[in-house]
Structures are given as structure tokens and as C-alpha cells.
Coordinates of C-alpha atoms and ligand atoms in Angstrom, one line a residue:
X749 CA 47.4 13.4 54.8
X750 CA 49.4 13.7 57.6
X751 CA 49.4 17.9 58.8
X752 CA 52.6 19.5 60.1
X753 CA 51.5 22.6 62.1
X754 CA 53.8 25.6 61.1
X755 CA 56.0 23.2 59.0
X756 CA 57.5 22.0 62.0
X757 CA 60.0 18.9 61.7
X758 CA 59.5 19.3 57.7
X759 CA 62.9 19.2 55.7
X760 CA 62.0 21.7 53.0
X761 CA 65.1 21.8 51.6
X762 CA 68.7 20.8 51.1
X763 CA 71.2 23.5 51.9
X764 CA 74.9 24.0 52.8
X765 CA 74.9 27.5 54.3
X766 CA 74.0 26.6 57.9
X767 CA 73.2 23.8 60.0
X768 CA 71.3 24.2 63.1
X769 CA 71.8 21.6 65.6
X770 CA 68.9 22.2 68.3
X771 CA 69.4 19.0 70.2
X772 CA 73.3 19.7 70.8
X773 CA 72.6 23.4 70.8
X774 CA 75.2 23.8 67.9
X775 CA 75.1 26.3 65.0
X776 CA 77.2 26.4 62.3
X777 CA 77.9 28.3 59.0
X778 CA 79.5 26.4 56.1
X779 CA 81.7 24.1 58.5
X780 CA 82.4 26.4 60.9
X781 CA 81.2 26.8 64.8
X782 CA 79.4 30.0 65.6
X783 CA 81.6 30.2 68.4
X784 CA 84.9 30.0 66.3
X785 CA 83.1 32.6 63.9
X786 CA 81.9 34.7 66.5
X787 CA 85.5 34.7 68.4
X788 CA 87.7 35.3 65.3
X789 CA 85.9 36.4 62.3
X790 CA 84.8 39.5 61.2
X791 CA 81.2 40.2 59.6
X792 CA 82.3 40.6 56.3
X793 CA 83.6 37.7 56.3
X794 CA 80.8 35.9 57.2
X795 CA 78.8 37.4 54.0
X796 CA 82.2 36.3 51.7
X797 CA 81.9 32.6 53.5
X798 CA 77.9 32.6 53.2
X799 CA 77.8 33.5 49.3
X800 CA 80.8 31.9 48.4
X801 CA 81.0 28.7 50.6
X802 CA 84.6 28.9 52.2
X803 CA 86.2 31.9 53.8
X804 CA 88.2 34.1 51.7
X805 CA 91.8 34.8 51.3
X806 CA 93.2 38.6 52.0
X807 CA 92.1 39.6 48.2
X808 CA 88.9 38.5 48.1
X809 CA 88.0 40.1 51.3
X810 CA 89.7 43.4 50.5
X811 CA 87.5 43.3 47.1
X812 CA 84.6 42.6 49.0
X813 CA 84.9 45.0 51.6
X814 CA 85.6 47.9 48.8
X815 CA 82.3 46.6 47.2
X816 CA 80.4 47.2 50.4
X817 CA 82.1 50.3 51.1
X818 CA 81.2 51.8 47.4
X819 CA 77.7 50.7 47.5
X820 CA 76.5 52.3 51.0
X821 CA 75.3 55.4 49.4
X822 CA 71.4 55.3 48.5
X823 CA 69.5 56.8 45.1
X824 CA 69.3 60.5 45.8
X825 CA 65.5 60.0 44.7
X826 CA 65.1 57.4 47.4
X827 CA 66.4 59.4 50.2
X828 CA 64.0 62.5 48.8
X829 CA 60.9 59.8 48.6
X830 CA 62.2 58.9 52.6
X831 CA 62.5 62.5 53.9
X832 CA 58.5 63.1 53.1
X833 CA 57.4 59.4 54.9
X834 CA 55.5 60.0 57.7
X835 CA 57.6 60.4 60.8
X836 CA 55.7 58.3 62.7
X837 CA 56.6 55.2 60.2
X838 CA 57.8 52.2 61.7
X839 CA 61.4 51.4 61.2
X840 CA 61.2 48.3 59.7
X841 CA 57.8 49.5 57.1
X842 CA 60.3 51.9 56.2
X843 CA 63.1 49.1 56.1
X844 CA 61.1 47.0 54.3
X845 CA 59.3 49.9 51.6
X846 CA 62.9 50.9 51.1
X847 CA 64.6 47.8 50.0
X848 CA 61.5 46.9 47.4
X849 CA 61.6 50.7 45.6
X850 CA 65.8 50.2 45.7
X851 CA 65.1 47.6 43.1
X852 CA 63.6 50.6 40.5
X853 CA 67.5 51.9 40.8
X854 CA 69.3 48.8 40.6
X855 CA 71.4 48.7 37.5
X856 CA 70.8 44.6 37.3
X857 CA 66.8 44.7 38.3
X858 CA 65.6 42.8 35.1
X859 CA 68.5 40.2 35.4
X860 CA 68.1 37.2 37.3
X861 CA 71.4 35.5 36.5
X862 CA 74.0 34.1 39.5
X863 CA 76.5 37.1 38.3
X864 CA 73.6 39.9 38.4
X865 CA 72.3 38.2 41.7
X866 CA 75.7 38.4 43.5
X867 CA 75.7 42.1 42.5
X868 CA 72.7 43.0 43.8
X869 CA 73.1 40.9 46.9
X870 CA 76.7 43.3 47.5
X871 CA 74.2 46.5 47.1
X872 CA 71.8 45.0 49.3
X873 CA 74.0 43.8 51.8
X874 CA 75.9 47.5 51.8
X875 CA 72.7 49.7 51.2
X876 CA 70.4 48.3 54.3
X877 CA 72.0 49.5 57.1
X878 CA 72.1 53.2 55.5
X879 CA 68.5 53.0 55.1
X880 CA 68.4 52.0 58.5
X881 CA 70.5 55.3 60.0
X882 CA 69.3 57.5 57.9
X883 CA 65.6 57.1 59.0
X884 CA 66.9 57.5 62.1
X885 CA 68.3 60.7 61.4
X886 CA 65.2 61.6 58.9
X887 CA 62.7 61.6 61.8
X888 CA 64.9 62.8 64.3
X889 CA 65.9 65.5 62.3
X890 CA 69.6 65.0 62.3
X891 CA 72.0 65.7 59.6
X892 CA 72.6 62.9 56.9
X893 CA 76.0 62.4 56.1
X894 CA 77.7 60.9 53.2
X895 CA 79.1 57.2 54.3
X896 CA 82.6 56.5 54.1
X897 CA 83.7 53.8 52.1
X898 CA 86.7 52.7 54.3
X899 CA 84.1 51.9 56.8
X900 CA 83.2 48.2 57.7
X901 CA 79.3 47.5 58.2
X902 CA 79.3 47.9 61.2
X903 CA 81.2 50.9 61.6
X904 CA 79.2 52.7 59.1
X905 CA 75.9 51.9 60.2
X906 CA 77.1 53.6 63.6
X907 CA 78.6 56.4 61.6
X908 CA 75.5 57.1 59.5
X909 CA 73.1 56.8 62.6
X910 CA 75.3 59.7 64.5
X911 CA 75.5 61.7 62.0
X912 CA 79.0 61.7 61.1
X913 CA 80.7 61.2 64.9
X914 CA 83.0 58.1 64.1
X915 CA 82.4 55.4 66.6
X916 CA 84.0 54.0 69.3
X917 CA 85.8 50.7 69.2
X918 CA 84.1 49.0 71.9
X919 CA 80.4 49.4 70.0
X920 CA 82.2 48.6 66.5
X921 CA 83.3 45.3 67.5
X922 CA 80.2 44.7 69.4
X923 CA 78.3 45.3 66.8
X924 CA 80.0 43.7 64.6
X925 CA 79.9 40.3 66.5
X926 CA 76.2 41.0 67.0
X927 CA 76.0 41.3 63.5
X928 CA 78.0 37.5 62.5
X929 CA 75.8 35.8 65.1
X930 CA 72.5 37.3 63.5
X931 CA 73.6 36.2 60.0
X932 CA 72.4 33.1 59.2
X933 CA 69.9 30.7 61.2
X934 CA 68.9 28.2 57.9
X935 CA 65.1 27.7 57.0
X936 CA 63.8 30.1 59.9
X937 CA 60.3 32.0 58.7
X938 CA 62.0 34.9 57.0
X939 CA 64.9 33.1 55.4
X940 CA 62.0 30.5 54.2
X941 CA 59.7 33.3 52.7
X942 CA 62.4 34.5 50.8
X943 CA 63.4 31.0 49.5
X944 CA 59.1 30.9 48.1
X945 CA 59.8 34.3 46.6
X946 CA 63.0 33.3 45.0
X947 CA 61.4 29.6 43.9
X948 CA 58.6 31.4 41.6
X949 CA 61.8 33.2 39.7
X950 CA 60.4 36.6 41.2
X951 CA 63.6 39.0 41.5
X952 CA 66.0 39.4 44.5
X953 CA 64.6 42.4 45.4
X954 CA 61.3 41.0 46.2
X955 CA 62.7 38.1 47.9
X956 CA 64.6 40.7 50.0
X957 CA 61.0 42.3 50.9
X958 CA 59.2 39.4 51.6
X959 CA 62.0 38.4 53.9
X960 CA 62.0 41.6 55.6
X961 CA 58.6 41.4 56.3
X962 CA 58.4 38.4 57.6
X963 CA 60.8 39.2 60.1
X964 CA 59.4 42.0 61.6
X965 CA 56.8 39.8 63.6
X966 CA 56.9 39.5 67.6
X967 CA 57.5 35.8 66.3
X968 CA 60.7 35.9 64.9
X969 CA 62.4 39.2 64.8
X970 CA 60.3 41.4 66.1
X971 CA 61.0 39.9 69.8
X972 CA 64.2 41.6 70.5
X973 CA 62.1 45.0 70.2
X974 CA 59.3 43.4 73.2
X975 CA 62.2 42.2 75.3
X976 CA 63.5 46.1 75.4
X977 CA 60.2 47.6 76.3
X978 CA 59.5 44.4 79.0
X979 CA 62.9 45.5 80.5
X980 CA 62.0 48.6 81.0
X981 CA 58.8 48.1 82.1
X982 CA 59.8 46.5 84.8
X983 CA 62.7 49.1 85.8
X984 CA 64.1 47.9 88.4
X985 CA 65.8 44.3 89.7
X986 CA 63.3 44.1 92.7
X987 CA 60.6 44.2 90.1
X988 CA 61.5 41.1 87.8
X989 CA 60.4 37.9 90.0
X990 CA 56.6 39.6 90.9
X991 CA 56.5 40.5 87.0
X992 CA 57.4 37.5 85.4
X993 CA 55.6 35.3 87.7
X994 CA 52.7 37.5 86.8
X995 CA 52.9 37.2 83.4
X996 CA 53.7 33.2 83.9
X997 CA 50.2 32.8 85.5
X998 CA 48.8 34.8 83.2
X999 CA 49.7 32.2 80.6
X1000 CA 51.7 35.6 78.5
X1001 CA 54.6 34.6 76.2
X1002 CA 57.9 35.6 77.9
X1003 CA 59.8 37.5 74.7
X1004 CA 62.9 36.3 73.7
X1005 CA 62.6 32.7 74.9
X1006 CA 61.5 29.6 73.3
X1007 CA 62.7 28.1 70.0
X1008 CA 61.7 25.8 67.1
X1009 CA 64.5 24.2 66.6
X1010 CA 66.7 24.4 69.6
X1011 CA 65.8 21.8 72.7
X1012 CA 68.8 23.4 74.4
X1013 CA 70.4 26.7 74.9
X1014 CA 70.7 28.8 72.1
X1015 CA 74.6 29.1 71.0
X1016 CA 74.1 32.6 70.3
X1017 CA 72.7 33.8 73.7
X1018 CA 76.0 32.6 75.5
X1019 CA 78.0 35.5 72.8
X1020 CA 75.5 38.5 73.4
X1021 CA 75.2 37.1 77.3
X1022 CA 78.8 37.7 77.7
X1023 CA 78.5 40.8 75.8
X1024 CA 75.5 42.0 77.9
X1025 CA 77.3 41.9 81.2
X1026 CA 80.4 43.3 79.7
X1027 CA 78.8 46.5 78.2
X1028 CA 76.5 47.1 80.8
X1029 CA 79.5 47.1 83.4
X1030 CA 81.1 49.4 80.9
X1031 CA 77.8 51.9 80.6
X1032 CA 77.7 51.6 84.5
X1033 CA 74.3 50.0 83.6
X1034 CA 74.4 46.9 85.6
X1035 CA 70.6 46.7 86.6
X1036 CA 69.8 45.7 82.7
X1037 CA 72.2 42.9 82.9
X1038 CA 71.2 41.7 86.2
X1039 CA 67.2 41.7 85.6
X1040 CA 68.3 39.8 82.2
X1041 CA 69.6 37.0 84.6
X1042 CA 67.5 37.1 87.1
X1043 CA 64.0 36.4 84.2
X1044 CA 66.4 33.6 82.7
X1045 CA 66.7 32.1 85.6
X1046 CA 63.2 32.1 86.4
X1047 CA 62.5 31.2 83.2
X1048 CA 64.6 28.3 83.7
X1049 CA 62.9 27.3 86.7
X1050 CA 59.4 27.6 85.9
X1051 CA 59.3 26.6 82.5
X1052 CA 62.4 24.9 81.3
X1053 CA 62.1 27.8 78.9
X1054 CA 65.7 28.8 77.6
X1055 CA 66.3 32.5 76.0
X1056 CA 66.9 33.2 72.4
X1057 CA 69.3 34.8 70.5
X1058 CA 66.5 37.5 70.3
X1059 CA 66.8 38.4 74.3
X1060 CA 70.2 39.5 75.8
X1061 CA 70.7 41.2 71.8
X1062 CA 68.1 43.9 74.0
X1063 CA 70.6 44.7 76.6
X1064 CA 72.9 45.2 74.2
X1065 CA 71.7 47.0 71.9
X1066 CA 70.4 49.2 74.7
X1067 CA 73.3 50.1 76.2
X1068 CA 74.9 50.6 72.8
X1069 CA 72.5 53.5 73.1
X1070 CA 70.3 52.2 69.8
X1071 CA 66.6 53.2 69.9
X1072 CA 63.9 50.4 70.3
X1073 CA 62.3 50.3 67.3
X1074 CA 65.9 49.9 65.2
X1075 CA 66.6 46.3 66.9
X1076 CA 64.8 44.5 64.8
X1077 CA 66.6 46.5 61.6
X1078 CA 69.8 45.5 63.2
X1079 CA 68.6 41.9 63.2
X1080 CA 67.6 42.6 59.3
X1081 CA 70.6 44.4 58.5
X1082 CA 72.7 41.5 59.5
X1083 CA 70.2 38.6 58.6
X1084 CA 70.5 39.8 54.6
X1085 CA 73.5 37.8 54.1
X1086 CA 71.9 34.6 55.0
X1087 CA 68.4 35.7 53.3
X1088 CA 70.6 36.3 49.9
X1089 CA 72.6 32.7 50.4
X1090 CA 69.5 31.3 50.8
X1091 CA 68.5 33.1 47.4
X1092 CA 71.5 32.3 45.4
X1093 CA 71.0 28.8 46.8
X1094 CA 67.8 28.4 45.6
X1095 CA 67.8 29.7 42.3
X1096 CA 71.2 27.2 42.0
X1097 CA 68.8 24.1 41.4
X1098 CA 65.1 26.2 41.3
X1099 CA 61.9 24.1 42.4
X1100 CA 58.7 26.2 42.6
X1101 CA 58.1 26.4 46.5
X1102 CA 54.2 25.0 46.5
X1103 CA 52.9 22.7 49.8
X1104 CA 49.3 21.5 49.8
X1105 CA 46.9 22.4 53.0
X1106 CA 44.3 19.7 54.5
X1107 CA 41.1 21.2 53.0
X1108 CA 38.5 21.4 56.0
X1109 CA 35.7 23.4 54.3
X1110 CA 32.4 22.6 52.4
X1111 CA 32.8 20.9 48.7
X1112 CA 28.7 20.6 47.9
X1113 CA 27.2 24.2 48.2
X1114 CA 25.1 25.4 45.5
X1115 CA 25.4 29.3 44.2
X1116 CA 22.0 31.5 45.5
X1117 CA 21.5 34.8 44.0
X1118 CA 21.9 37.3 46.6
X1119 CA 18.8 38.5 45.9
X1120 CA 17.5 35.5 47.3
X1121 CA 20.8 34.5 50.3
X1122 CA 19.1 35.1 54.0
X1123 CA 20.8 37.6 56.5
X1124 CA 22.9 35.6 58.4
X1125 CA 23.7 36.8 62.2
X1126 CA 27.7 37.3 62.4
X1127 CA 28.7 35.8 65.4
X1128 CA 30.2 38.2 68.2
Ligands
CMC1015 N1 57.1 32.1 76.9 C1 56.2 31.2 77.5 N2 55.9 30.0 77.1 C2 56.5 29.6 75.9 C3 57.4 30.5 75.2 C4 57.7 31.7 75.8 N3 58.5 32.5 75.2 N4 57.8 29.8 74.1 C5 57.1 28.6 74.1 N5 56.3 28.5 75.2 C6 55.5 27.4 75.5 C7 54.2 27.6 74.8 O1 53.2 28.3 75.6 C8 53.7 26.2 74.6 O2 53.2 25.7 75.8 P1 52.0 24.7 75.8 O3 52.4 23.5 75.0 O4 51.7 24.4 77.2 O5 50.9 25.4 75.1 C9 55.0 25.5 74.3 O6 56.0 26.2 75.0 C10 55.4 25.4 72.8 O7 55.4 26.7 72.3 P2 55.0 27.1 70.8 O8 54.7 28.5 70.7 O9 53.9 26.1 70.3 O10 56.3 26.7 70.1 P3 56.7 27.1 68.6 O11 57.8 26.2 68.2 O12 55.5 27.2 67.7 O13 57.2 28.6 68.8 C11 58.5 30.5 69.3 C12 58.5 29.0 68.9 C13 59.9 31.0 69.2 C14 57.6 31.2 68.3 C15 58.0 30.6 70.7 O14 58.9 30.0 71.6 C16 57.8 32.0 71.1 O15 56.7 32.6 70.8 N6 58.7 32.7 71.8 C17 58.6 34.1 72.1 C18 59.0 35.0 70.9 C19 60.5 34.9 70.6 O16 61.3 35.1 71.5 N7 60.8 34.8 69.3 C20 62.2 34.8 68.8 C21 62.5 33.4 68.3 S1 64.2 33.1 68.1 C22 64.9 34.2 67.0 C23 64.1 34.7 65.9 O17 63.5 33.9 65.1 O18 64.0 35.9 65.7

């Protein structure tokens, strides 16, 4: 039996939400080029054309939008339960503890049905990014105000983390295009642990949380966060070559770089390049964008190693004046429209999830009482 290490070059499933085309460096949603999406569209438009398979007419996105927009509020008993969490609890344990007690409150919890599943996917979809802020605002002891149903995701998620200030333009729309090119990246580890929890007919809820934590790790998700921190742990532009070089001959993992799938550049880091330099210039914050370039390029050079989506989303993010520790919720708050495609996908045509590993351990060993087992030295 032939072993694939981490699944890698295993088709695990069919799907027409998303291909990802790593020799050619393409990605697209449903037919259409991230770059088109990422240019034109809006986010909630990208949920409609994920669930639903085609982009939707004015109506369909108006209803959508409305859907979102009365859904953003959480169960008063939740946000009680959230204000007594340890202040000290990681944004996306809270994320992730969040979304799985939601599911006690959801009107559709014991259904399982495409109609109920589309339901709670529009809850989850609008309730994520409020948990989100209002952790924010829970441990930073800022106000928590009510969200606005007019608002898009985007917009609201900035509005709930400020505490009621209404955002400015420029970090709507950034955001917002942040958000479309984080939506969807097919089987990646999060979207795939959901698809297992969905196979076993488990509710979406679970799937939700088992996607959520998956995500979290330096791995996957979770590298956006070590970019920030590497960033500004080296400070200044003068610093980057003696660093990375460093941590080159060290034989460290450079954050944000690398891919599974993608031989090429990542479509997505040309999107949050351009917004990088952009918003920096804007913040008069240049030195982020420019020690960006200047590890790429190294990167490059040394190690044919091209960044991720994962790396100038840092910068951004940064600038846009988001704490470290909520990048990787952004990442989640975007990345549960493609998680519940996935879901709605898979429970569509539902095969238990269920590989087989290459068995490398003893098959003859005899039971001994302990009474009679010998102490054995555990190795150091
Ligand atoms: N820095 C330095 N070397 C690297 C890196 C990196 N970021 N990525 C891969 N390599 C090297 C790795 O050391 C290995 O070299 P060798 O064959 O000499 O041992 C080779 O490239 C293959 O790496 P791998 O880790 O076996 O590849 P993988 O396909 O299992 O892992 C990855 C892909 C994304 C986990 C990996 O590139 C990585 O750890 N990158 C850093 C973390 C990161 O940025 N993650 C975000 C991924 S994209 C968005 C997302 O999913 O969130």
C-alpha cells in the first residue's frame, strides 16, 4: 500500500466550488478568476456564488445581504457566557468555543436538511465576525454595541470591533477584498476537516468547529499571526537580510511562504501585495511594506520559496490597525463560506470520510498482568 504523506497529490473529492491551479498559479471560484472576483465583486457575493453555484441577480443579493444583516446579533446568554472567559483566551479558542455553543441556540440545530443547512450557514456566516469584535472589546474592556443590519460583513465586523465608530471607506473595501480572496481555497486542511465532520452526518455546527480548529495552526492559518510578530521583530528594513539569512541557516520555516499546492506564485499574494504597499503609503508606514519585499525577495533568491496568501494579509491587516492575535479570525471569518460550501457539498452526495493508515506496529504480543510487566526505562 502505497503511503501519501499528509494526503498530498490525493484527490479526495469531486467538487465545483473552487479550483486551484498550482502549476499556472490560478484560483478560481465556480468559473470565475480570483482576480476578476477580487477586482469587481463584493464579499457577499462571493458567499451567494459559493452556496448557490452562479452569482446572483440584484434580488437575491439584496435578500442575502438582509439575511446577514439580521443575523449579526449573538444569544444574549452567549455574550454573558463570553464576558466571564478568561481574558487571557486566545482569540481563535474563543472563536472556535463560540461557534460550537451557538449551535445550543440555533433554531435549526437537530435538522440536517439542505434548507435547515443553508440557514444555519447564513447565521454562521453573519454571527462569526461579531464573536470576533466583541471579544475584542470583552477583554479590552470596550463597549459592545448592537450591529447594524445595513452593514455589509465587512463593515460591521469594523464597526463592532470599534465600538460603534463607523468605519472608513478605505479599510471597508480593503477588508472586504481581503475577505473574497480568503474565501475559498478547495480541500485545504480546514476545509477538509470539515468535509470528515460533515461525511459522518455530524451537524454543521460541528463541522464549523472542527474547521475552525484546524485552522488555527502555524500550518495553515495560523501563519499570518507569525508573519506579524516576525515583522516586528525585526523592526527595521536594515534588519531583514541579517535576520532571514539567520533563520535560513538555521534551517527555521520562513512564515507565510511555501505551499501545497501552488508551484508558482500564489494569485492571492499579488491582491494583498498591492494592497500592502498602498495602505502602508496611506498609514505613512512604508517600512512594513518595504521589509515585506525585501524577505520575498530573499526568499526568492535563496530558496525559490514564494509567499502565501498568509504573508502580505500581515501588513495589511497591521496597518488596518487589527491586533495580532485577530488575523487568523479574520482568515476564519472569511474562510466560513467556503468551509459551509464544502459542507452543503458534501452532505449533497454523503460518503463517510474513512482512509486507511500503513500499520507499522507489533501484531503478536501476548497480554502480561501488570503485576508481573518489568519497569521499562522511558527513553529521554
Ligand atoms: N520556509 C522555509 N522552507 C520551507 C518553507 C518555508 N516557509 N516551506 C517549505 N519549505 C521547504 C521545507 O523545509 C522542505 O525542504 P526540504 O525538502 O529541504 O526538507 C520543502 O520546502 C517542502 O516543505 P514541506 O513543509 O514538506 O511542504 P508541505 O507541502 O508539507 O508544506 C506548508 C506546505 C505551507 C505547510 C509549508 O510551506 C510551510 O510550513 N510554510 C510556512 C507556514 C505557512 O506559511 N503556512 C500558510 C500556508 S498557505 C495559507 C494557509 O493554508 O493558511
Amino acid at each position: 500500500m502505497a503511503v501519501n504523506r499528509g494526503l498530498e497529490d490525493v484527490v479526495a473529492a469531486e467538487s465545483s466550488i473552487c479550483k486551484v491551479d498550482g502549476e499556472k498559479g490560478r484560483l478560481i471560484y465556480r468559473g470565475y478568476d480570483i482576480d476578476d472576483l477580487a477586482e469587481n465583486a463584493t464579499y457577499e457575493e462571493v458567499v451567494y456564488l459559493l452556496w448557490f453555484g452562479r452569482l446572483p441577480v440584484k434580488e437575491e443579493l439584496e435578500t442575502l445581504r438582509k439575511e446577514l444583516g439580521a443575523n449579526r446579533a449573538l444569544p444574549k446568554e452567549l455574550v454573558e457566557e463570553m464576558k466571564k472567559w478568561p481574558k487571557h483566551a486566545v482569540p481563535m479558542e474563543v472563536l472556535r468555543s463560540a461557534t460550537s455553543l451557538l449551535s445550543m441556540w440555533d433554531a435549526d440545530a437537530s435538522e440536517n436538511d439542505r434548507s435547515a443547512n443553508i440557514r444555519k450557514a447564513t447565521r454562521l456566516t453573519a454571527q462569526l465576525p461579531t464573536i470576533v469584535a466583541y471579544w475584542d472589546c470583552i477583554r479590552e474592556g470596550r463597549e459592545l454595541v448592537e450591529p447594524k443590519p445595513e452593514h455589509t460583513t465587512a463593515a460591521s465586523f469594523l464597526y463592532l470591533l470599534h465600538s460603534g465608530k463607523e468605519p472608513d471607506e478605505v479599510a471597508v473595501k480593503s477588508l472586504d477584498v481581503a475577505l473574497i480572496l480568503h474565501a475559498e481555497h478547495e480541500l485545504n486542511a480546514s476545509t477538509f476537516a470539515a468535509r470528515v465532520a460533515a461525511g459522518t452526518l455530524s451537524d454543521m455546527h460541528s463541522a464549523v468547529t472542527a474547521a475552525i480548529g484546524t485552522l488555527k495552526g502555524p500550518l495553515h492559518g495560523g501563519a499570518n499571526q507569525e508573519v506579524i510578530k516576525m515583522l516586528l521583530e525585526i523592526g527595521e528594513v536594515a534588519n531583514v537580510e541579517p535576520y532571514v539569512k539567520k533563520m535560513f541557516a538555521e534551517k527555521k520555516k520562513l512564515m507565510g511562504f511555501g505551499h501545497r499546492v501552488y508551484k508558482v506564485q500564489d494569485p492571492r499574494a499579488f491582491h494583498l501585495r498591492k494592497m500592502s504597499e498602498e495602505l502602508c503609503k496611506g498609514a505613512n508606514q512604508m517600512k512594513w511594506y518595504e521589509m515585506s519585499t525585501i524577505i520575498e525577495r530573499l526568499a526568492k533568491e535563496e530558496k525559490k520559496l514564494n509567499c502565501n496568501v498568509d504573508f502580505y494579509s500581515a501588513s495589511v491587516y497591521h496597518v488596518l490597525g487589527i491586533p495580532r492575535d485577530l488575523f487568523t479570525p479574520i482568515f476564519a471569518i472569511s474562510r466560513i463560506s467556503g468551509w459551509t460550501a464544502h459542507i452543503l457539498e458534501q452532505l449533497q452526495d454523503n460518503r463517510l470520510i474513512r482512509p486507511e493508515a500503513e500499520y507499522t506496529g507489533h501484531v503478536d504480543l501476548k497480554y502480561v498482568p501488570i503485576e508481573q510487566r518489568k519497569e521499562v526505562a522511558t527513553a529521554k
